[in-house]
Amino acid sequence: MNKPDRRTIQLSLQDHQTDIAPLHMRHLFETDKQRFENMHETLHGLLLDYSKNRITEETLNLLCDLAEAAGVAQQAQAMRSGVKINLSENRAVLHTALRLPADAEPVYVDGENVLPKIHHELERALNFADNLINGHYQGATGKRITDFVHIGIGGSDLGPQVAVQALQPFQQNIRVHFVSNSDDAAIAQTLAGLNAETTIFCVASKSFRTPETLLNARAARHWFLAQGMPESAVGHHFIAISSSVETACDFGIGEENVFAMFEWVGGRYSVWSAIGLPVMVAIGGANFRQFLNGAHAMDEHFFHTDFRHNIPVLLALLGVWYGNFFGAQGHAVVPYSHNLRRFPSYLKQLDMESNGKYRTLQGDEVDYHTGGIVFGEAGVDCQHAFFQLLHQGTRLIPVDFIIPMSSPYAVGDQHRFTVANAFAQTEALMRGKTLAEARSELSYLPEAEQEVLAPHKTFPGNRPCNSILLDELNPFNLGMLAAMYEHKVFVQGVIWDINSFDQWGVEYGKVLAKTIEPELAQRQPLHHDSSTNGLIDYYYRCTQPLTGQKNPS
Ligand code: F6P
């Protein structure tokens, strides 16, 4: 029998949604005591519980059929084998190759096996990091390096920044700082506490053309020289990570200190490459290899597990279920871990820059929703901020709870308290609280007051969430976690028939900024809309108050 096509499955899912919509998850749990058993998956130190979702086995079967009809398996195979699936940039997409062992099957791009190059660059970066840690690489004046300042933005910043923060307990002896924002507060505050003789600056930019990064790099070099360091020391204290080695050398960085990135790895997928250097410096080479191993373990799981038990595929399908069939517009990601507090920022770029697209691969406008709004911050902080809306607001916002099962800090019972709160939130979102339950909680009050208060204390519940438990927040598990989300995003992109690997949408504003910057520097006729003209004018009057007459339009 022929398999149904994508359109037919979508229609079946629509019909199925009308059956599921009135069902409450409370009921699903009450009628199936095995629900957790049947709806959780484990992989090494990671457990995904997706039983608190508005789904049945039939939902899962239909969603898996959708993934099959969309060609997820074929596209995954194309990606891992080096096919140029990033059509608008004519590039292969090979972040998974970055975490392959050196003796893995070759992966070819334009007829060349990329694995030797990958491992050559990896070894160079790991050696450099270890030499900083053990003091073999010293400053130009012979002092031990104590600080490493990573200057990059977007994908050249977020992945490493999150990993360094998340793996704080694995920190070695070098302090790692990150500067990304062009707002000069960032670079000024970072430089304030540093000694030029003992600091390495790492300029990380795939293109080596990103103005924010180059501005900060120039500011760092200016500061370095102003501290009395000679020009000849720049090449020793400044290193670069880029796919444009020549441009990095033009900046004054010695070729031996430029670590190569590859064209076929997108910025937001690049933490596994030399862009991970700050992570290597922070936690050491051996730990970084574990980070790669964790990602590779997730790749193996993703490439070889049937959809029904495939962790990234399940997460992707649940996102499609709510986004395309329930009208959900957003998705919250809440790590119950202070050290993972920046993880939502990394995910925002990974997910929204990848799947914020309105054209199909063929260039047609889509007539369905693609990527949603990803947001979040660390629990329990966010319980005291935006959780009210998750529980009693009018919108459906699925949540991913990421919860480490242990803490290396052992401060009283704080970790247990934190985990209890996370589990309680998953339960509260799922169960809700009925009017009768609210009334009975208020039974100590006069009946009239119960009547008034009880409606405010009811919760609709039936709000979906996934729980992603990590037995420990270590390099291996962090690698699995990040790779899990990479594959989730990929699967959704395939289902939506979009290119998850370009980012033309961020270019336009950058181009316009190039016109506005000189207009802010010097008065000249303005040709924008009246709002933009007005804003430029106001800036001019604030910064040049004495001569602040209006711009000549
Ligand atoms: O602004 C978007 C972007 O192009 C991201 O995709 C990228 O990660 C970031 O800028 C930085 O780019 P680069 O590494 O080339 O400096």
Coordinates of C-alpha atoms and ligand atoms in Angstrom, one line a residue:
M1 CA 0.0 0.0 0.0
N2 CA 1.3 3.5 -0.9
K3 CA 2.2 5.7 2.1
P4 CA 0.0 8.8 2.5
D5 CA 1.6 12.0 1.4
R6 CA 2.4 15.1 3.5
R7 CA -0.9 16.9 2.7
T8 CA -3.0 13.8 3.5
I9 CA -1.3 13.4 6.8
Q10 CA -1.7 17.1 7.7
L11 CA -5.4 16.7 7.1
S12 CA -5.6 13.7 9.3
L13 CA -3.7 15.6 12.0
Q14 CA -6.2 18.5 11.7
D15 CA -9.1 16.0 12.2
H16 CA -7.2 14.4 15.0
Q17 CA -6.6 17.7 16.7
T18 CA -10.3 18.3 17.0
D19 CA -10.6 15.0 18.9
I20 CA -7.7 15.7 21.2
A21 CA -8.4 19.4 21.9
P22 CA -11.2 18.7 24.5
L23 CA -9.2 15.9 26.2
H24 CA -7.5 16.9 29.5
M25 CA -4.1 15.4 30.3
R26 CA -5.4 14.7 33.8
H27 CA -7.8 12.2 32.2
L28 CA -5.0 10.7 30.0
F29 CA -2.9 10.1 33.1
E30 CA -5.8 8.7 35.1
T31 CA -6.8 6.3 32.4
D32 CA -3.2 5.1 31.5
K33 CA -1.0 4.3 34.5
Q34 CA 1.8 3.4 32.0
R35 CA 1.8 6.8 30.4
F36 CA 5.3 7.8 31.7
E37 CA 6.6 4.4 30.9
N38 CA 5.5 4.7 27.3
M39 CA 6.3 8.3 26.8
H40 CA 9.9 8.8 28.0
E41 CA 13.2 8.1 26.4
T42 CA 16.7 7.8 27.9
L43 CA 20.1 8.3 26.3
H44 CA 23.2 8.0 28.5
G45 CA 22.8 10.6 31.2
L46 CA 19.7 12.3 29.6
L47 CA 16.1 11.5 30.1
L48 CA 13.2 13.0 28.1
D49 CA 9.8 12.8 29.7
Y50 CA 7.2 13.9 27.1
S51 CA 4.2 12.3 28.7
K52 CA 2.8 15.7 29.8
N53 CA 1.8 16.6 26.3
R54 CA -1.6 16.7 24.7
I55 CA -1.0 13.6 22.7
T56 CA -2.0 9.9 22.4
E57 CA -0.3 7.1 20.6
E58 CA -2.4 8.0 17.5
T59 CA -1.0 11.5 17.6
L60 CA 2.6 10.2 17.8
N61 CA 1.9 7.8 14.9
L62 CA 0.5 10.5 12.7
L63 CA 3.3 12.9 13.6
C64 CA 5.9 10.3 12.8
D65 CA 4.2 9.7 9.5
L66 CA 4.5 13.4 8.8
A67 CA 8.2 13.3 9.5
E68 CA 8.5 10.3 7.1
A69 CA 6.5 12.0 4.4
A70 CA 8.6 15.2 4.7
G71 CA 11.7 13.2 4.1
V72 CA 13.4 13.8 7.4
A73 CA 15.5 10.6 7.2
Q74 CA 16.7 11.4 3.6
Q75 CA 17.5 15.0 4.5
A76 CA 19.4 13.9 7.6
Q77 CA 21.4 11.5 5.5
A78 CA 22.1 14.3 3.0
M79 CA 23.2 16.6 5.7
R80 CA 25.6 14.2 7.4
S81 CA 27.1 13.1 4.1
G82 CA 28.1 16.6 2.9
V83 CA 25.3 17.3 0.4
K84 CA 24.9 21.1 -0.1
I85 CA 21.6 21.3 1.6
N86 CA 22.0 25.0 2.4
L87 CA 20.8 25.9 -1.1
S88 CA 20.7 29.7 -0.9
E89 CA 24.4 29.8 0.1
N90 CA 25.3 26.6 -1.9
R91 CA 27.0 25.1 1.1
A92 CA 27.2 21.8 2.9
V93 CA 26.0 21.7 6.5
L94 CA 28.5 19.6 8.5
H95 CA 28.5 20.5 12.2
T96 CA 28.0 16.8 12.8
A97 CA 31.3 16.0 11.1
L98 CA 33.1 18.3 13.7
R99 CA 32.3 15.7 16.4
L100 CA 33.1 12.6 14.4
P101 CA 36.1 10.6 15.6
A102 CA 39.2 10.9 13.4
D103 CA 38.9 7.3 12.2
A104 CA 35.2 7.6 11.2
E105 CA 34.1 7.0 7.6
P106 CA 35.3 9.8 5.4
V107 CA 32.9 12.8 4.7
Y108 CA 33.4 14.5 1.4
V109 CA 32.8 18.1 0.3
D110 CA 33.7 18.9 -3.3
G111 CA 35.5 15.6 -3.5
E112 CA 37.7 16.2 -0.4
N113 CA 37.5 14.2 2.8
V114 CA 37.1 16.9 5.5
L115 CA 37.9 14.8 8.5
P116 CA 41.7 15.2 8.4
K117 CA 41.3 19.0 8.2
I118 CA 38.8 19.0 11.1
H119 CA 41.1 17.0 13.3
H120 CA 44.2 19.0 12.4
E121 CA 42.5 22.3 13.5
L122 CA 41.0 20.6 16.5
E123 CA 44.4 19.4 17.7
R124 CA 45.9 22.9 17.1
A125 CA 43.2 24.6 19.1
L126 CA 43.4 22.0 21.9
N127 CA 47.2 22.3 22.1
F128 CA 47.0 26.0 22.3
A129 CA 44.4 25.9 25.1
D130 CA 46.4 23.3 27.1
N131 CA 49.5 25.4 26.6
L132 CA 47.8 28.4 28.1
I133 CA 46.5 26.3 31.0
N134 CA 49.9 24.7 31.8
G135 CA 51.8 28.0 31.3
H136 CA 53.9 26.9 28.3
Y137 CA 52.4 29.7 26.3
Q138 CA 53.4 32.9 28.1
G139 CA 52.8 36.6 27.5
A140 CA 55.4 38.6 25.5
T141 CA 57.0 39.8 28.7
G142 CA 57.4 36.2 30.0
K143 CA 54.4 36.3 32.4
R144 CA 51.9 33.5 32.8
I145 CA 48.6 34.2 31.0
T146 CA 45.7 34.6 33.5
D147 CA 42.9 36.0 31.3
F148 CA 41.4 35.2 27.9
V149 CA 39.1 37.7 26.3
H150 CA 36.9 36.2 23.5
I151 CA 35.5 38.9 21.1
G152 CA 32.8 37.7 18.8
I153 CA 29.0 37.9 18.4
G154 CA 26.0 35.7 17.5
G155 CA 27.2 32.2 16.8
S156 CA 30.8 33.2 17.4
D157 CA 29.9 34.1 21.0
L158 CA 26.7 32.5 22.3
G159 CA 27.7 28.8 22.1
P160 CA 31.1 29.1 23.8
Q161 CA 29.7 31.6 26.3
V162 CA 27.0 29.3 27.4
A163 CA 29.3 26.3 27.6
V164 CA 31.9 28.1 29.7
Q165 CA 29.2 29.3 32.1
A166 CA 27.5 25.9 32.2
L167 CA 30.7 24.1 32.9
Q168 CA 32.0 26.4 35.6
P169 CA 32.7 23.5 38.0
F170 CA 35.2 22.2 35.4
Q171 CA 37.0 25.5 35.2
Q172 CA 40.8 25.4 35.1
N173 CA 43.1 28.3 35.9
I174 CA 42.4 30.9 33.2
R175 CA 39.6 33.4 33.5
V176 CA 37.6 33.6 30.3
H177 CA 35.7 36.7 29.4
F178 CA 33.3 37.4 26.5
V179 CA 32.7 40.7 24.7
S180 CA 30.0 40.8 22.0
N181 CA 28.0 44.0 22.2
S182 CA 29.1 47.1 20.3
D183 CA 27.9 49.2 23.2
D184 CA 31.2 50.2 24.6
A185 CA 30.1 49.4 28.2
A186 CA 30.9 45.7 27.3
I187 CA 34.5 46.2 26.3
A188 CA 35.2 49.0 28.8
Q189 CA 34.0 46.9 31.7
T190 CA 35.9 43.9 30.7
L191 CA 39.2 45.7 30.1
A192 CA 38.9 47.6 33.4
G193 CA 40.1 44.7 35.5
L194 CA 42.8 43.3 33.2
N195 CA 46.6 43.4 32.9
A196 CA 47.8 43.5 29.2
E197 CA 50.9 41.5 30.0
T198 CA 48.8 38.5 31.1
T199 CA 45.9 38.7 28.7
I200 CA 45.1 37.0 25.4
F201 CA 42.5 38.4 23.1
C202 CA 40.7 36.1 20.7
V203 CA 38.9 37.7 17.8
A204 CA 36.3 35.2 16.6
S205 CA 34.5 35.9 13.4
K206 CA 33.7 33.4 10.7
S207 CA 33.6 36.2 8.1
F208 CA 36.0 38.5 9.9
R209 CA 33.8 41.3 8.5
T210 CA 31.3 41.7 11.4
P211 CA 31.6 45.3 12.4
E212 CA 30.7 44.8 16.1
T213 CA 33.5 42.3 16.5
L214 CA 36.0 44.4 14.6
L215 CA 35.2 47.5 16.6
N216 CA 35.7 45.7 19.9
A217 CA 38.9 44.1 18.5
R218 CA 40.3 47.5 17.5
A219 CA 39.3 48.9 20.9
A220 CA 41.1 46.0 22.6
R221 CA 44.2 46.5 20.5
H222 CA 44.2 50.3 21.2
W223 CA 43.9 49.5 25.0
F224 CA 46.7 46.9 24.7
L225 CA 49.1 49.4 23.2
A226 CA 48.0 52.2 25.6
Q227 CA 49.1 49.9 28.4
G228 CA 52.7 50.2 27.2
M229 CA 52.8 47.0 25.2
P230 CA 54.8 47.2 22.0
E231 CA 53.2 46.8 18.5
S232 CA 55.4 43.7 18.1
A233 CA 53.5 42.0 20.9
V234 CA 50.1 42.3 19.2
G235 CA 50.7 39.1 17.1
H236 CA 51.5 37.2 20.3
H237 CA 48.6 38.4 22.5
F238 CA 45.9 38.5 19.7
I239 CA 44.7 35.3 18.2
A240 CA 41.9 34.8 15.8
I241 CA 39.3 32.2 14.8
S242 CA 38.0 32.7 11.2
S243 CA 37.4 31.1 7.9
S244 CA 39.0 34.2 6.4
V245 CA 42.6 33.6 7.5
E246 CA 44.1 36.3 5.3
T247 CA 41.8 39.1 6.7
A248 CA 42.7 38.0 10.2
C249 CA 46.4 38.3 9.4
D250 CA 45.8 41.8 7.9
F251 CA 44.6 42.7 11.4
G252 CA 48.1 42.0 12.7
I253 CA 47.6 38.4 13.9
G254 CA 50.3 35.9 13.1
E255 CA 49.1 33.1 10.8
E256 CA 50.2 30.5 13.4
N257 CA 47.7 32.1 15.7
V258 CA 44.7 32.0 13.4
F259 CA 42.5 28.9 13.9
A260 CA 40.5 28.0 10.9
M261 CA 36.7 27.7 10.6
F262 CA 35.1 26.0 7.7
E263 CA 32.6 27.5 5.2
W264 CA 30.3 24.5 5.7
V265 CA 29.7 25.2 9.4
G266 CA 27.2 28.0 10.2
G267 CA 28.0 30.4 13.1
R268 CA 25.2 29.1 15.3
Y269 CA 26.4 25.5 14.8
S270 CA 30.1 26.3 15.3
V271 CA 30.8 25.8 19.0
W272 CA 32.2 22.3 18.1
S273 CA 34.9 23.9 15.9
A274 CA 37.8 26.2 16.8
I275 CA 35.1 28.6 17.9
G276 CA 35.0 26.4 21.0
L277 CA 38.5 27.6 21.9
P278 CA 37.3 29.6 24.9
V279 CA 35.6 26.5 26.2
M280 CA 38.9 24.5 25.7
V281 CA 40.7 27.2 27.6
A282 CA 38.2 27.3 30.4
I283 CA 37.8 23.5 30.9
G284 CA 40.9 22.0 29.3
G285 CA 41.3 19.7 26.2
A286 CA 40.2 16.5 27.8
N287 CA 36.9 17.9 29.0
F288 CA 36.3 19.5 25.6
R289 CA 36.7 16.1 24.0
Q290 CA 33.9 14.9 26.3
F291 CA 31.7 17.7 25.1
L292 CA 32.3 16.6 21.5
N293 CA 31.7 13.0 22.5
G294 CA 28.3 13.9 24.0
A295 CA 27.3 15.7 20.8
H296 CA 28.4 12.7 18.8
A297 CA 26.4 10.3 20.9
M298 CA 23.3 12.4 20.2
D299 CA 24.2 12.4 16.5
E300 CA 24.4 8.6 16.5
H301 CA 21.1 8.4 18.3
F302 CA 19.4 10.9 15.9
F303 CA 20.7 9.2 12.7
H304 CA 20.0 5.6 13.8
T305 CA 16.9 5.6 15.9
D306 CA 13.4 5.2 14.6
F307 CA 11.2 8.3 14.8
R308 CA 9.0 7.0 17.6
H309 CA 11.9 6.8 20.0
N310 CA 14.1 9.5 18.5
I311 CA 14.6 12.3 21.1
P312 CA 15.2 15.2 18.8
V313 CA 12.6 14.0 16.3
L314 CA 10.0 13.7 19.1
L315 CA 10.7 17.2 20.4
A316 CA 10.5 18.6 16.9
L317 CA 7.2 16.9 16.2
L318 CA 5.7 18.1 19.4
G319 CA 6.7 21.7 18.5
V320 CA 5.1 21.2 15.1
W321 CA 2.0 19.8 16.8
Y322 CA 1.5 22.9 19.0
G323 CA 2.7 25.5 16.5
N324 CA 0.8 24.3 13.4
F325 CA -2.2 22.5 14.9
F326 CA -2.9 24.3 18.2
G327 CA -1.8 27.9 17.1
A328 CA 0.9 28.1 19.8
Q329 CA 3.2 31.1 19.0
G330 CA 5.9 30.6 21.5
H331 CA 8.0 28.0 23.3
A332 CA 9.6 28.5 26.7
V333 CA 12.9 26.9 27.7
V334 CA 13.6 26.9 31.4
P335 CA 16.8 25.4 32.8
Y336 CA 16.5 24.8 36.5
S337 CA 20.2 25.5 36.8
H338 CA 22.0 28.8 37.5
N339 CA 24.9 27.6 35.4
L340 CA 22.6 27.1 32.4
R341 CA 21.0 30.6 32.7
R342 CA 22.3 31.7 29.3
F343 CA 21.2 28.5 27.6
P344 CA 17.9 30.1 26.4
S345 CA 19.9 32.9 24.7
Y346 CA 21.9 30.3 22.7
L347 CA 18.7 28.5 21.8
K348 CA 17.0 31.7 20.7
Q349 CA 19.7 32.2 18.0
L350 CA 19.8 28.5 17.1
D351 CA 16.1 28.2 16.7
M352 CA 14.9 31.6 15.6
E353 CA 17.8 32.4 13.2
S354 CA 17.4 28.9 11.7
N355 CA 13.7 28.6 11.4
G356 CA 12.5 32.2 11.2
K357 CA 11.8 31.9 7.5
Y358 CA 8.8 32.6 5.4
R359 CA 10.0 31.1 2.1
T360 CA 10.2 27.5 1.2
L361 CA 13.4 26.0 -0.2
Q362 CA 12.0 26.6 -3.6
G363 CA 11.4 30.3 -2.8
D364 CA 7.6 30.2 -2.5
E365 CA 5.8 32.0 0.4
V366 CA 4.7 29.5 3.0
D367 CA 1.0 29.3 4.0
Y368 CA 1.6 27.9 7.4
H369 CA 3.6 29.0 10.5
T370 CA 7.3 28.2 10.7
G371 CA 9.6 28.9 13.7
G372 CA 8.0 30.2 16.9
I373 CA 9.2 32.7 19.6
V374 CA 11.7 31.0 21.8
F375 CA 12.2 32.5 25.2
G376 CA 13.2 31.6 28.7
E377 CA 15.5 32.0 31.7
A378 CA 16.6 30.1 34.6
G379 CA 14.2 28.6 37.1
V380 CA 13.3 29.2 39.8
D381 CA 13.8 32.9 39.0
C382 CA 11.3 32.8 36.2
Q383 CA 8.6 31.3 38.4
H384 CA 8.6 34.8 40.0
A385 CA 8.5 36.6 36.7
F386 CA 6.6 35.1 33.7
F387 CA 5.2 31.8 35.0
Q388 CA 1.9 33.5 35.9
L389 CA 1.2 33.8 32.2
L390 CA 2.1 30.2 31.5
H391 CA -0.4 29.0 34.1
Q392 CA -3.3 31.4 33.8
G393 CA -2.7 33.4 30.7
T394 CA -4.8 32.9 27.6
R395 CA -2.0 31.6 25.3
L396 CA -0.7 28.1 24.9
I397 CA 3.0 28.1 25.5
P398 CA 4.7 24.7 25.7
V399 CA 7.7 24.6 28.1
D400 CA 10.9 22.6 28.1
F401 CA 12.2 22.1 31.6
I402 CA 15.9 21.3 31.7
I403 CA 16.8 19.9 35.1
P404 CA 20.2 18.6 36.3
M405 CA 19.7 15.8 38.9
S406 CA 22.8 16.7 40.9
S407 CA 24.8 19.7 41.9
P408 CA 28.5 19.9 42.6
Y409 CA 28.1 22.7 45.1
A410 CA 26.2 20.9 47.9
V411 CA 24.9 24.0 49.7
G412 CA 22.4 22.6 52.2
D413 CA 19.3 21.2 50.5
Q414 CA 19.1 23.9 47.9
H415 CA 19.5 21.6 44.9
R416 CA 16.6 19.4 46.1
F417 CA 14.5 22.5 46.7
T418 CA 15.2 23.6 43.1
V419 CA 14.4 20.2 41.6
A420 CA 11.2 20.0 43.6
N421 CA 10.1 23.3 42.2
A422 CA 10.8 22.2 38.7
F423 CA 8.8 19.0 39.0
A424 CA 6.0 20.9 40.7
Q425 CA 5.7 23.3 37.8
T426 CA 5.4 20.4 35.3
E427 CA 2.7 18.9 37.5
A428 CA 0.8 22.2 38.0
L429 CA 0.9 23.0 34.3
M430 CA -0.5 19.6 33.4
R431 CA -3.1 19.2 36.2
G432 CA -4.3 22.7 36.7
K433 CA -6.8 23.2 39.5
T434 CA -10.5 22.8 39.2
L435 CA -13.1 25.2 40.6
A436 CA -14.2 22.5 43.1
E437 CA -10.6 22.0 44.2
A438 CA -10.1 25.8 44.6
R439 CA -13.3 26.0 46.6
S440 CA -12.4 23.2 48.9
E441 CA -9.0 24.8 49.6
L442 CA -10.9 27.9 50.7
S443 CA -13.3 26.1 52.9
Y444 CA -12.1 27.9 56.0
L445 CA -13.7 31.1 54.5
P446 CA -17.3 32.1 54.6
E447 CA -19.1 30.7 51.5
A448 CA -19.7 34.1 49.9
E449 CA -15.9 34.8 50.0
Q450 CA -15.2 31.3 48.6
E451 CA -17.4 32.1 45.6
V452 CA -15.6 35.4 44.9
L453 CA -12.1 34.0 45.3
A454 CA -12.3 30.5 43.9
P455 CA -12.5 31.4 40.2
H456 CA -9.2 33.4 40.5
K457 CA -7.6 30.4 42.1
T458 CA -8.5 27.9 39.4
F459 CA -6.0 26.9 36.8
P460 CA -7.1 25.4 33.4
G461 CA -4.1 23.1 33.3
N462 CA -3.6 20.9 30.2
R463 CA -0.6 23.0 29.4
P464 CA 2.1 20.9 27.8
C465 CA 5.7 20.5 28.8
N466 CA 8.7 18.3 28.3
S467 CA 11.1 17.5 31.1
I468 CA 14.7 17.0 30.1
L469 CA 16.7 15.6 33.0
L470 CA 20.5 15.4 33.0
D471 CA 22.0 13.1 35.6
E472 CA 24.8 15.8 35.9
L473 CA 25.7 19.0 34.1
N474 CA 29.0 17.9 32.7
P475 CA 30.7 18.3 29.3
F476 CA 29.3 15.1 27.8
N477 CA 25.7 15.8 28.8
L478 CA 26.0 19.5 27.7
G479 CA 27.2 18.2 24.3
M480 CA 24.2 15.9 24.1
L481 CA 21.8 18.6 25.1
A482 CA 23.0 21.2 22.5
A483 CA 23.2 18.6 19.7
M484 CA 19.6 17.5 20.7
Y485 CA 18.3 21.0 20.0
E486 CA 20.3 21.3 16.8
H487 CA 18.6 18.2 15.4
K488 CA 15.2 19.3 16.7
V489 CA 15.6 22.6 14.8
F490 CA 16.8 20.7 11.7
V491 CA 13.8 18.3 11.7
Q492 CA 11.4 21.2 12.0
G493 CA 13.1 23.0 9.1
V494 CA 12.6 19.8 7.0
I495 CA 9.0 19.5 7.9
W496 CA 8.4 23.2 7.1
D497 CA 10.4 22.9 3.9
I498 CA 12.6 25.8 4.7
N499 CA 16.4 26.4 4.7
S500 CA 17.4 26.3 8.4
F501 CA 21.0 27.3 7.5
D502 CA 20.9 30.7 6.0
Q503 CA 20.1 34.0 7.7
W504 CA 19.4 36.7 5.1
G505 CA 16.9 38.3 7.4
V506 CA 19.7 39.8 9.6
E507 CA 21.5 41.4 6.7
Y508 CA 19.1 44.2 5.8
G509 CA 19.4 46.1 9.1
K510 CA 23.2 45.8 9.0
V511 CA 23.2 47.5 5.5
L512 CA 20.9 50.3 6.7
A513 CA 23.1 50.9 9.7
K514 CA 26.0 51.6 7.4
T515 CA 24.1 54.5 5.9
I516 CA 23.0 55.9 9.3
E517 CA 26.3 55.8 11.1
P518 CA 27.9 58.6 9.0
E519 CA 24.7 60.6 9.4
L520 CA 25.1 60.4 13.1
A521 CA 28.7 61.4 12.9
Q522 CA 28.1 64.5 10.8
R523 CA 25.1 66.6 10.0
Q524 CA 23.9 66.1 6.4
P525 CA 20.6 66.0 4.5
L526 CA 18.5 63.0 5.6
H527 CA 16.3 61.0 3.2
H528 CA 14.6 58.4 5.5
D529 CA 11.0 58.4 6.7
S530 CA 10.1 61.1 9.2
S531 CA 10.5 58.7 12.2
T532 CA 14.0 57.7 11.3
N533 CA 14.9 61.3 10.4
G534 CA 13.5 62.4 13.8
L535 CA 15.5 59.8 15.7
I536 CA 18.7 60.8 14.0
D537 CA 18.0 64.4 14.7
Y538 CA 17.3 63.7 18.3
Y539 CA 20.6 61.9 18.7
Y540 CA 22.4 64.8 17.1
R541 CA 20.8 67.3 19.5
C542 CA 21.7 65.1 22.5
T543 CA 25.3 64.6 21.5
Q544 CA 25.9 68.1 20.0
P545 CA 23.7 70.2 22.4
L546 CA 25.3 73.5 21.5
T547 CA 25.1 73.3 17.8
G548 CA 22.0 71.1 17.9
Q549 CA 19.9 72.8 15.2
K550 CA 17.8 70.5 13.0
N551 CA 19.5 68.5 10.2
P552 CA 19.2 70.2 6.8
S553 CA 16.6 67.9 5.1
Ligands
F6P1 O1 24.1 38.6 12.5 C1 24.0 37.3 12.2 C2 25.3 36.5 12.0 O2 25.6 36.4 10.7 C3 25.2 35.2 12.7 O3 24.6 34.2 11.9 C4 26.6 34.9 13.0 O4 26.7 33.9 14.0 C5 27.1 36.3 13.5 O5 26.4 37.2 12.7 C6 28.5 36.5 13.6 O6 29.2 36.3 12.3 P1 30.7 36.2 12.2 O7 31.1 35.0 12.9 O8 31.0 36.1 10.7 O9 31.3 37.4 12.8

